[in-house]
Amino acid sequence: MADVLMQERALPEVSHTDMANAIRVLAMDAVQKADSGHPGMPMGMADVATVLFTRFLKFDAEHPEWPDRDRFVLSAGHGSMLVYALMYLTGYPGMDIEQLKHFRQLDHCTPGHPENFVTRGVETTAGPLGQGLGNAVGMALAERLLNHRYGDGIVDHHTYVIAGDGCLMEGISHEAISLAGHLKLGRLIVLFDDNQISIDGPTSLSVSDDQLERFRASGWHVARVDGHDPEAVALAIENARNVSDRPSMIACRTVIGYGAPTKAGTAATHGSPLGAEEISGARERLGWRHEPFEIPQQLLSRWREAGVRGRRAYDAWNQAAKGLDAEGRAGLGDPIDASVAASIKDAIAALKADFSRDGAKLATRQSSQKVLEALLPVVPGLLGGSADLTGSNGTLTKQHVMVAPPDYAGNYVYYGVREHGMAAAMNGLALHGGFVPYGGTFLVFSDYCRPAIRLSALMGRRVIYVMTHDSIGLGEDGPTHQPVEHLASLRAMPNVNVFRPADSVECAECWELSLLTPSTPAILALSRQGLPLLRKEPSAANLSAKGAYVLAEPEGGRDVTLLATGSEVMLAVEAAKALAVEGIRAAVISMPCWELFEAQDKAYRDGVLGSAPRIAIEAGVEFGWSRWLGPDGVFIGMHRFGASAPAPELYKKFGITADAVVAAARELTGKR
Ligand SMILES: Cc1ncc(C[n+]2csc(CCOP(=O)(O)OP(=O)(O)O)c2C)c(N)n1
């Protein structure tokens, strides 16, 4: 190995190996300086990455937001130094050598794992293994859908992924691979870092899959190459690019920590600094005579040339894009520009008036479907779907067309029973630009989406989770399907708006808020069972926008305040009426979104909550309610898992009734 490296170094011209070695030394030196990190993977995949970035990847380092760039996803995010080294070498804005010297340090753009919201040019946040692969499926799907809408002149790019053994061991990889194969995503190319090592040691300790057969079985084109043979890697990528009807996976056999004299090929290089002695030995083996963080000018120039390789394509694209109108341009980025936002508001206002006039009792999942009927014509970027619960979730409308590869004319994805894959793909769709993805499943299965929901939140992406069957109110399916802790657990996650509308009008308002909040994902927790219309007075204002509001205020001051969300607001209304007969003055507060309420100023919150004793009603667990109830409040809800029975019986059995609220109010106010 060293002989070959030395021989190439002797050539006057900058060789492939010199270029790859630049990545290797930057990775090992940065990890050493940080005293933490993962040098092995970048050192092992340096050859593959060099081939990709110098010969294939369509990008212009100076313009990381170019909509028609190839997407590069490092799913094996622990190898983040690979991306940072590539970005520095090719000349991405802001990625100077100081950033590499401050790898993993506060206020620098080189965090431990790649974060798209920290580092300009990083496509996605990757760290939880397999998520990047799942995102890439969404990105590659977005490309095909936009290609259909815009044509090759505007949208024509590939999505490349580097995934490791860990990514492929994760369950999500199955869903992602299966979905990509089904969707025939021919522009998706996965470079598998087949180094046969993970943290615990050789992968033979824990996995015996034939990965090539596995991908092949899901309809992929597959190949195996020596990941240190640049020509073989190049040929494999070339071949993969020529396969248009299937995604491709290239298993690149590599040596983890390539170049390290004693640790190469072992788990010791995976996640720890190599140490001064090993690094000096690696320098020797690689024939690298330069100081840490010093890249010789000639070599840096060659890399910078790679960074501008795409300039002509970039210029040509800009020329072609001049033909696009404002709507066309918006359709490649955030599809909700000011004019679409205005149309959304108009459509929602009209629909709310209809709902109020009509007065129908509807499950909020049905209201949501009606909202979608109204929204689809005004938001061309809305991309619907469900994880095999289309009819139950109400996610499909008459205006939807199924995405049916190789025809990408559609706007509805049958994600199949792949909740996790759906959620990760939706992140990719949202990251790519051009789409506002929404996808349905039962609220209880938000657990199956949770790692991806967390990344929607962390990355600040507008992904809308349509989660129906939101409580024991789903009835006979029983406790496995009845979420009780889910609202609380989702509310615990930062930067997620958990909406639980009480009726059709609130449902429309919550959809509007979900769409008009670009940096926060939304969970729409919707009922299976019919709910009466509570907002009978038409109001143009979006009352849900403040998260909670006074739905009914008694005359002459409050004796008690009833707080409720979703299907339990009607119980609060009923109880308030019964209490009024007894002379107990109860206010009803609807709280469709705690997060938005929390964001209001104290005066507003205090005004809504009032100073009277409080009762909260929600068919979920109490966890979290204490912040609104105060020390003396009473919670009426679930204290255990549910049961299988018709919904009205369950509400009775678990004591979530207007009568129970009335009794609690009498007790609390001392008025019996
Ligand atoms: C979901 C998840 N589980 C666990 C980890 C911790 N982790 C980081 S890297 C890694 C091993 C990955 O092995 P491999 O993909 O072969 O990477 P390599 O050793 O080749 O760098 C693990 C378990 C993680 N990042 N994400």
XYZ file of C-alpha atoms and ligand atoms in Angstrom:
698
model
C 0.000 0.000 0.000
C 2.651 2.528 1.063
C 4.792 1.737 -1.991
C 2.021 2.719 -4.327
C 1.361 5.871 -2.388
C 5.045 6.856 -2.351
C 5.406 6.161 -6.057
C 2.505 8.411 -6.943
C 3.769 11.164 -4.699
C 7.006 11.224 -6.629
C 5.172 12.347 -9.770
C 5.482 16.059 -10.422
C 1.784 16.392 -11.127
C -0.744 16.242 -8.358
C -2.077 12.726 -8.348
C -5.368 11.268 -7.257
C -3.553 9.818 -4.265
C -2.165 13.197 -3.222
C -5.663 14.560 -3.330
C -7.110 11.708 -1.318
C -4.257 11.930 1.178
C -5.120 15.568 1.783
C -8.491 14.379 3.104
C -6.814 11.706 5.197
C -4.382 14.000 6.953
C -6.930 16.740 7.522
C -9.226 14.171 9.127
C -6.634 12.623 11.377
C -5.118 15.975 12.365
C -8.469 17.612 13.103
C -9.604 14.674 15.228
C -6.278 14.680 17.038
C -6.513 18.405 17.769
C -10.116 18.106 18.954
C -9.096 15.076 20.975
C -12.272 13.389 19.808
C -13.920 12.297 16.592
C -13.844 9.619 13.921
C -10.774 9.513 11.678
C -11.177 5.975 10.320
C -14.098 6.449 7.979
C -12.810 9.601 6.196
C -9.387 7.968 5.788
C -10.984 4.844 4.359
C -13.384 6.601 2.012
C -10.975 9.326 0.893
C -10.354 7.652 -2.467
C -14.033 7.153 -3.233
C -14.880 10.709 -2.176
C -12.031 12.115 -4.260
C -13.282 10.308 -7.357
C -16.819 11.505 -6.707
C -15.928 15.144 -6.094
C -13.278 15.511 -8.789
C -14.997 13.613 -11.581
C -18.738 13.264 -11.056
C -20.435 15.440 -8.482
C -22.227 18.342 -10.163
C -21.626 21.230 -7.805
C -20.161 24.682 -7.592
C -18.513 25.176 -4.223
C -19.167 28.902 -4.280
C -22.898 28.371 -4.789
C -24.021 25.688 -2.361
C -27.706 26.577 -2.822
C -27.777 26.011 -6.591
C -31.098 24.165 -6.943
C -29.839 21.780 -9.630
C -26.700 20.671 -7.784
C -26.158 17.009 -7.124
C -26.976 16.227 -3.531
C -24.251 14.606 -1.444
C -25.420 12.972 1.767
C -22.999 11.583 4.307
C -25.319 9.144 6.012
C -22.420 7.825 8.071
C -22.374 11.200 9.763
C -19.760 10.308 12.362
C -17.261 10.644 9.506
C -18.070 14.366 9.355
C -14.435 15.315 8.809
C -14.790 13.813 5.346
C -17.354 16.471 4.431
C -15.526 19.307 6.142
C -12.238 18.364 4.459
C -13.975 18.195 1.072
C -15.683 21.527 1.657
C -12.466 23.213 2.680
C -10.477 21.721 -0.165
C -13.039 22.615 -2.820
C -13.617 26.102 -1.393
C -17.081 26.287 0.158
C -17.867 29.716 1.626
C -17.046 29.928 5.310
C -15.160 26.638 5.448
C -11.652 27.946 6.022
C -8.791 26.125 7.672
C -9.637 27.726 11.030
C -12.896 25.803 10.997
C -11.019 22.532 10.621
C -8.630 23.533 13.383
C -11.711 24.057 15.555
C -13.432 20.805 14.672
C -16.152 20.035 17.223
C -15.762 23.407 18.978
C -18.399 25.933 19.928
C -19.298 28.641 17.413
C -17.611 26.935 14.485
C -19.223 25.333 11.475
C -17.561 21.962 11.999
C -19.704 20.194 14.603
C -19.195 16.579 15.586
C -21.820 15.388 13.136
C -22.885 17.249 10.000
C -25.676 19.719 10.726
C -27.338 21.377 7.767
C -28.445 24.295 9.916
C -24.903 24.982 11.115
C -22.822 24.466 7.993
C -23.710 26.046 4.679
C -23.466 23.373 2.019
C -24.183 20.409 4.293
C -27.315 18.857 2.848
C -28.753 17.197 5.916
C -28.150 16.518 9.557
C -26.767 13.023 9.854
C -25.658 11.237 12.936
C -28.412 8.791 13.788
C -27.267 6.074 11.405
C -29.496 5.357 8.427
C -31.395 8.658 8.548
C -29.283 10.181 5.785
C -30.086 7.258 3.543
C -33.775 7.779 4.289
C -33.452 11.506 3.544
C -31.681 10.762 0.278
C -34.693 8.751 -0.900
C -36.836 11.859 -0.418
C -34.274 14.045 -2.193
C -34.054 11.671 -5.147
C -37.843 11.514 -5.320
C -38.057 15.311 -5.216
C -35.641 15.451 -8.137
C -37.745 13.136 -10.275
C -40.990 14.928 -9.432
C -39.494 18.333 -10.209
C -37.844 16.984 -13.330
C -41.281 16.029 -14.538
C -42.571 19.527 -13.798
C -39.615 21.525 -15.097
C -37.746 19.333 -17.578
C -34.048 18.464 -17.896
C -32.926 22.039 -18.466
C -33.886 23.030 -14.929
C -33.895 19.867 -12.845
C -31.489 17.086 -13.706
C -29.301 15.928 -10.866
C -28.166 12.925 -8.861
C -28.269 12.151 -5.171
C -25.132 10.457 -3.843
C -24.965 8.869 -0.435
C -22.086 7.496 1.570
C -23.480 4.898 3.944
C -21.575 2.595 6.257
C -22.162 -0.815 7.758
C -24.044 0.869 10.586
C -26.481 2.612 8.231
C -27.221 -0.680 6.530
C -27.704 -2.522 9.807
C -30.319 -0.035 10.973
C -33.930 -1.010 10.386
C -34.651 2.227 8.577
C -32.322 1.155 5.799
C -34.740 -1.597 4.891
C -37.624 0.817 4.501
C -35.483 3.316 2.603
C -34.007 0.747 0.241
C -37.340 -0.894 -0.402
C -39.077 2.425 -1.051
C -36.319 3.671 -3.363
C -36.394 0.447 -5.355
C -40.159 0.608 -5.671
C -40.049 4.243 -6.739
C -37.366 3.373 -9.321
C -35.148 6.229 -8.212
C -32.479 5.849 -10.865
C -30.738 9.077 -9.834
C -29.928 7.721 -6.386
C -26.441 6.239 -6.006
C -25.320 4.792 -2.691
C -21.611 4.336 -2.074
C -21.397 1.734 0.657
C -18.282 2.014 2.811
C -17.811 -1.717 2.978
C -14.970 -1.742 5.495
C -16.370 -4.592 7.584
C -15.679 -2.713 10.804
C -17.965 -0.991 13.280
C -17.436 0.089 16.872
C -17.483 -3.285 18.557
C -15.023 -4.747 16.049
C -15.441 -6.704 12.826
C -19.000 -6.629 11.514
C -18.891 -10.431 11.474
C -19.642 -10.174 15.192
C -23.160 -9.072 14.466
C -24.194 -9.258 10.825
C -24.033 -11.824 8.023
C -26.189 -10.172 5.376
C -25.194 -10.279 1.755
C -25.770 -6.579 1.224
C -25.574 -6.789 -2.545
C -28.258 -9.443 -2.660
C -30.309 -7.448 -0.235
C -30.299 -4.341 -2.408
C -30.754 -6.424 -5.555
C -33.844 -8.005 -4.032
C -35.329 -4.527 -3.648
C -34.792 -3.745 -7.306
C -31.427 -1.989 -7.190
C -28.492 -2.113 -9.557
C -25.502 -3.284 -7.528
C -21.744 -3.482 -7.976
C -18.711 -4.273 -5.881
C -15.361 -2.503 -6.217
C -12.034 -2.024 -4.532
C -12.637 1.309 -2.840
C -8.966 2.211 -3.115
C -8.836 1.743 -6.894
C -9.926 5.110 -8.300
C -10.473 3.837 -11.812
C -12.637 0.962 -10.611
C -14.656 3.349 -8.470
C -15.026 5.757 -11.391
C -16.173 2.981 -13.711
C -18.715 1.767 -11.180
C -20.120 5.271 -10.733
C -20.209 5.734 -14.493
C -22.142 2.489 -14.861
C -24.513 3.431 -12.081
C -25.219 6.762 -13.755
C -26.143 4.882 -16.908
C -28.787 2.880 -15.089
C -31.856 5.070 -15.196
C -34.657 2.829 -14.010
C -33.164 1.597 -10.733
C -31.221 3.104 -7.866
C -27.640 1.919 -7.552
C -25.542 0.632 -4.722
C -21.783 0.322 -5.079
C -20.129 -1.662 -2.314
C -16.705 -0.085 -1.981
C -14.370 -2.419 -0.142
C -12.161 -0.128 1.905
C -9.726 -0.249 4.780
C -10.884 1.814 7.726
C -8.155 4.206 8.840
C -6.273 3.636 5.562
C -2.675 4.787 5.994
C -2.453 4.310 9.747
C 0.507 1.966 10.258
C -0.755 -0.264 13.042
C -4.422 0.647 13.450
C -5.644 0.596 9.821
C -8.284 -2.039 9.288
C -9.277 -2.071 12.964
C -12.021 -0.596 15.087
C -9.329 1.413 16.904
C -9.505 3.998 14.102
C -13.294 4.266 14.176
C -13.966 6.812 16.867
C -10.817 7.954 18.633
C -7.838 10.126 17.806
C -5.062 8.008 16.345
C -2.433 9.421 18.721
C 0.762 11.298 17.902
C 2.860 8.239 17.150
C 0.321 6.606 14.848
C -0.219 9.890 13.042
C 3.461 10.325 12.476
C 3.608 6.754 11.148
C 0.663 7.491 8.868
C 2.422 10.589 7.524
C 5.394 8.404 6.780
C 3.324 5.764 5.010
C 1.355 8.305 3.028
C 4.524 10.199 2.172
C 3.063 13.349 3.626
C 5.715 15.843 4.718
C 3.574 18.805 5.666
C 2.582 20.253 8.994
C -0.897 19.684 10.396
C -3.504 21.715 8.491
C -0.982 22.660 5.828
C -2.000 21.740 2.295
C 0.633 22.550 -0.330
C -0.493 25.232 -2.735
C -0.336 23.108 -5.877
C -2.487 20.446 -4.290
C -4.958 22.953 -2.894
C -5.208 24.536 -6.344
C -6.109 21.193 -7.863
C -8.823 20.734 -5.299
C -10.087 24.263 -5.859
C -10.286 23.444 -9.567
C -12.591 20.597 -8.628
C -14.656 23.133 -6.685
C -15.280 25.195 -9.825
C -15.678 22.252 -12.218
C -19.410 22.827 -12.208
C -19.223 26.569 -12.927
C -20.133 26.240 -16.579
C -23.118 24.058 -15.757
C -24.071 26.521 -13.049
C -23.916 29.440 -15.491
C -25.871 27.514 -18.112
C -28.495 26.675 -15.530
C -28.859 30.302 -14.524
C -29.306 31.209 -18.141
C -32.051 28.605 -18.511
C -33.657 29.634 -15.219
C -34.087 33.183 -16.526
C -37.076 31.804 -18.378
C -38.830 30.960 -15.106
C -41.402 33.286 -13.628
C -41.624 33.991 -9.890
C -43.896 31.013 -9.335
C -41.519 28.737 -11.207
C -38.594 29.899 -9.100
C -40.523 29.503 -5.861
C -41.450 26.000 -6.927
C -37.778 25.020 -6.743
C -37.225 26.364 -3.256
C -39.788 27.231 -0.610
C -43.047 26.630 -2.438
C -44.920 28.913 -0.039
C -43.934 32.406 -1.110
C -45.890 35.531 -0.203
C -48.470 35.044 -2.917
C -49.094 31.364 -2.078
C -49.309 32.341 1.601
C -51.986 34.897 0.756
C -53.926 32.295 -1.232
C -53.700 29.865 1.686
C -55.164 32.466 4.029
C -58.004 33.183 1.610
C -58.763 29.507 1.102
C -58.757 28.807 4.844
C -60.941 31.831 5.615
C -63.510 30.722 3.034
C -63.453 27.177 4.340
C -63.872 28.263 7.951
C -66.923 30.266 6.951
C -68.297 27.176 5.185
C -67.655 24.993 8.219
C -69.341 27.489 10.557
C -72.329 27.850 8.263
C -72.666 24.131 7.662
C -72.420 23.194 11.332
C -71.752 19.542 10.570
C -70.378 17.096 13.095
C -67.128 15.818 11.610
C -64.143 13.861 12.817
C -61.137 16.174 12.563
C -59.521 13.656 10.201
C -62.475 14.307 7.888
C -62.222 18.054 8.350
C -58.532 17.741 7.511
C -59.408 16.024 4.253
C -61.745 18.875 3.393
C -59.000 21.350 4.218
C -56.688 19.503 1.856
C -59.334 19.664 -0.884
C -59.264 23.434 -0.499
C -55.491 23.742 -0.201
C -54.316 21.565 -3.038
C -55.305 23.965 -5.821
C -53.452 26.832 -4.152
C -50.316 25.036 -2.933
C -48.784 23.189 -5.869
C -45.854 22.089 -3.687
C -48.050 20.056 -1.329
C -47.024 16.434 -1.625
C -49.315 14.018 0.132
C -48.987 10.474 1.283
C -49.715 7.927 3.943
C -48.104 4.847 5.387
C -50.839 2.549 4.134
C -53.635 4.291 6.003
C -54.791 6.593 3.247
C -58.516 6.045 3.814
C -58.256 6.258 7.590
C -56.007 9.323 7.609
C -58.003 11.243 5.049
C -54.808 12.257 3.290
C -56.016 11.688 -0.270
C -58.273 14.084 -2.141
C -59.990 14.014 -5.486
C -57.291 16.247 -6.906
C -54.456 13.910 -6.070
C -52.642 11.832 -8.647
C -50.607 8.865 -7.521
C -46.839 8.939 -8.031
C -46.532 5.889 -10.267
C -42.942 5.377 -11.431
C -41.660 5.721 -14.046
C -44.347 8.373 -14.267
C -43.572 11.162 -11.819
C -46.510 13.386 -12.685
C -48.260 12.663 -9.387
C -48.524 14.419 -6.038
C -49.481 11.531 -3.760
C -47.080 8.874 -2.509
C -48.202 5.483 -1.314
C -45.418 5.084 1.233
C -46.553 1.622 2.220
C -46.263 0.333 5.769
C -43.015 2.222 6.270
C -43.681 4.981 8.805
C -40.035 5.566 9.591
C -39.027 5.515 5.934
C -41.881 7.888 5.113
C -40.857 10.371 7.790
C -37.186 10.298 6.765
C -38.119 10.641 3.087
C -40.350 13.603 3.963
C -37.349 15.261 5.602
C -35.436 14.722 2.374
C -38.281 16.156 0.301
C -38.428 19.211 2.543
C -34.644 19.622 2.468
C -34.458 19.308 -1.285
C -36.798 22.204 -1.914
C -39.938 22.398 -3.987
C -42.214 20.533 -1.605
C -44.228 20.722 1.554
C -44.535 17.053 2.369
C -47.289 15.714 4.573
C -47.784 12.091 5.485
C -50.308 10.174 7.506
C -50.368 7.374 10.014
C -52.023 6.734 13.381
C -50.794 8.925 16.238
C -49.734 5.834 18.161
C -47.268 5.065 15.353
C -45.599 8.417 15.715
C -43.243 6.268 17.762
C -42.228 4.559 14.534
C -41.464 7.979 13.009
C -39.951 9.544 16.045
C -36.223 9.587 15.121
C -37.107 11.342 11.870
C -39.574 13.717 13.549
C -36.774 14.692 15.884
C -34.606 15.545 12.897
C -37.412 17.543 11.232
C -37.470 19.550 14.445
C -33.710 19.853 14.821
C -33.244 20.837 11.196
C -36.220 23.193 11.311
C -38.060 21.724 8.344
C -41.694 22.160 7.483
C -42.858 18.558 7.460
C -46.491 17.935 8.357
C -47.376 14.748 10.168
C -51.054 13.898 9.835
C -51.566 11.676 12.852
C -55.124 10.472 13.174
C -56.876 8.199 15.692
C -55.464 10.419 18.373
C -56.842 8.918 21.613
C -58.978 6.216 23.220
C -61.655 7.826 21.058
C -60.603 5.435 18.305
C -62.414 2.787 20.291
C -62.515 -0.862 19.417
C -58.971 -1.282 18.081
C -57.928 -1.300 21.696
C -54.928 -0.223 23.745
C -52.220 -1.095 21.208
C -53.704 1.522 18.917
C -54.741 4.076 21.518
C -52.084 6.704 22.101
C -51.986 7.904 25.696
C -48.441 9.186 26.241
C -47.824 10.394 22.691
C -49.049 13.965 22.991
C -46.884 14.440 26.068
C -43.837 12.897 24.465
C -44.175 14.913 21.273
C -44.731 18.098 23.264
C -41.467 17.366 25.051
C -39.564 17.734 21.781
C -38.244 21.222 21.037
C -39.393 22.992 17.872
C -42.410 20.837 17.102
C -45.897 22.286 16.987
C -48.299 19.664 18.278
C -51.763 20.662 17.123
C -54.887 19.010 18.488
C -57.867 20.806 16.980
C -61.279 20.637 18.627
C -63.452 20.968 15.550
C -63.449 21.673 11.805
C -62.726 25.361 12.190
C -59.748 24.786 14.450
C -58.579 22.051 12.112
C -58.494 24.530 9.221
C -56.667 27.046 11.415
C -54.091 24.468 12.478
C -53.421 23.511 8.859
C -52.904 27.172 8.017
C -50.437 27.555 10.883
C -48.584 24.394 9.863
C -48.143 25.673 6.332
C -47.181 29.208 7.280
C -44.504 28.188 9.786
C -41.541 27.332 7.573
C -39.007 26.294 10.210
C -41.087 24.058 12.443
C -42.595 20.669 11.740
C -46.213 20.113 12.721
C -48.042 17.179 14.203
C -51.754 17.288 13.496
C -53.368 15.004 16.069
C -56.795 14.290 14.636
C -59.796 12.391 15.895
C -61.276 9.265 14.451
C -64.660 10.022 16.005
C -67.060 12.752 14.944
C -66.850 16.049 16.845
C -69.537 18.730 16.993
C -68.819 22.182 15.639
C -67.868 24.441 18.544
C -66.857 27.545 16.651
C -70.257 28.480 15.333
C -69.496 32.202 15.084
C -67.493 32.762 11.902
C -64.220 34.534 12.670
C -61.754 35.686 10.069
C -58.973 35.750 12.661
C -57.030 32.558 13.297
C -57.837 32.043 16.971
C -55.588 28.989 17.163
C -52.567 31.131 16.280
C -52.006 32.019 19.918
C -52.069 28.378 20.866
C -54.941 28.742 23.353
C -57.866 31.090 23.573
C -61.064 31.712 25.495
C -63.818 29.792 23.787
C -66.480 30.687 26.351
C -66.296 33.287 29.101
C -69.011 33.381 31.784
C -70.546 36.665 32.730
C -69.522 38.213 36.009
C -66.128 36.545 36.446
C -64.926 32.951 36.664
C -65.337 30.417 39.444
C -63.376 27.838 37.525
C -61.421 27.567 34.256
C -61.712 24.466 32.088
C -58.719 23.747 29.854
C -59.072 21.173 27.096
C -57.746 20.110 23.727
C -59.219 18.318 20.727
C -62.111 15.997 21.317
C -62.316 16.920 24.986
C -63.131 20.580 24.379
C -66.733 19.553 23.721
C -66.841 17.950 27.160
C -65.614 21.191 28.686
C -68.321 23.118 26.827
C -70.978 20.672 27.996
C -69.722 20.801 31.570
C -69.628 24.611 31.559
C -73.277 24.666 30.533
C -74.252 22.239 33.284
C -72.251 24.225 35.839
C -73.957 27.443 34.798
C -77.285 25.907 35.759
C -75.842 25.315 39.226
C -74.549 28.852 39.409
C -70.904 27.912 38.928
C -69.285 30.182 36.371
C -66.884 28.229 34.194
C -64.696 29.539 31.365
C -63.707 27.175 28.567
C -60.221 27.456 27.110
C -59.393 25.592 23.953
C -55.674 24.825 23.724
C -54.978 23.466 20.232
C -51.227 24.088 20.448
C -49.304 24.379 23.704
C -46.124 25.476 21.983
C -47.758 28.506 20.398
C -49.428 29.384 23.688
C -46.115 29.190 25.477
C -44.689 31.630 22.939
C -47.240 34.328 23.850
C -46.420 37.056 26.304
C -47.211 36.538 29.970
C -50.059 39.031 29.949
C -51.902 37.095 27.256
C -51.261 33.764 28.924
C -52.351 35.056 32.326
C -55.469 36.546 30.801
C -56.463 33.281 29.167
C -55.664 31.091 32.151
C -57.234 33.452 34.662
C -56.866 33.223 38.420
C -59.739 30.847 39.152
C -58.959 27.191 39.946
C -58.383 25.087 36.839
C -59.426 21.725 35.496
C -57.738 20.185 32.456
C -59.415 17.565 30.296
C -57.455 15.549 27.782
C -57.755 11.882 26.829
C -54.050 11.356 27.315
C -51.691 11.165 30.288
C -51.296 14.034 32.745
C -47.578 14.487 32.128
C -46.908 18.155 31.356
C -50.292 19.529 32.355
C -49.041 20.777 35.696
C -47.503 23.805 33.978
C -50.991 25.012 32.994
C -52.920 23.668 35.953
C -50.865 25.156 38.732
C -50.487 23.376 42.084
C -54.199 23.069 42.866
C -55.555 22.105 39.483
C -57.332 18.874 38.664
C -56.563 16.680 35.684
C -59.176 14.526 34.028
C -57.668 12.128 31.530
C -55.837 8.816 31.240
C -53.766 7.240 33.982
C -53.143 3.909 32.267
C -53.332 2.306 28.839
C -56.762 2.140 27.213
C -58.996 -0.795 26.400
C -60.933 -2.281 23.542
C -64.548 -1.087 23.377
C -66.711 1.478 21.634
C -65.411 4.982 22.320
C -68.364 6.274 24.413
C -67.968 3.320 26.779
C -64.253 3.978 27.111
C -64.781 7.634 27.973
C -67.207 6.508 30.679
C -64.921 3.783 31.965
C -61.951 6.115 32.287
C -64.025 8.894 33.777
C -63.462 11.420 31.029
C -66.970 12.862 30.953
C -68.762 16.148 31.389
C -70.221 14.767 34.626
C -66.745 14.143 35.973
C -65.763 17.701 35.086
C -68.855 19.043 36.820
C -68.095 17.010 39.938
C -64.491 18.194 39.983
C -65.601 21.801 39.554
C -68.035 21.538 42.465
C -65.273 20.103 44.606
C -62.719 22.675 43.544
C -64.982 25.667 44.037
C -66.508 24.357 47.225
C -69.937 24.864 45.703
C -71.946 21.719 46.062
C -28.891 5.162 15.342
C -27.489 5.163 15.825
N -27.083 4.204 16.650
C -25.816 4.212 17.125
C -24.943 5.186 16.776
C -23.541 5.222 17.356
N -22.576 4.841 16.304
C -21.911 5.757 15.595
S -20.937 5.095 14.433
C -21.385 3.524 14.876
C -20.820 2.335 14.167
C -20.960 2.494 12.715
O -20.231 1.551 12.033
P -19.886 1.808 10.523
O -21.034 2.333 9.809
O -19.285 0.561 9.990
O -18.831 2.968 10.569
P -17.250 2.832 10.502
O -16.830 2.008 11.663
O -16.939 2.201 9.221
O -16.784 4.240 10.617
C -22.289 3.554 15.924
C -22.879 2.352 16.557
C -25.411 6.185 15.896
N -24.652 7.195 15.491
N -26.671 6.126 15.407
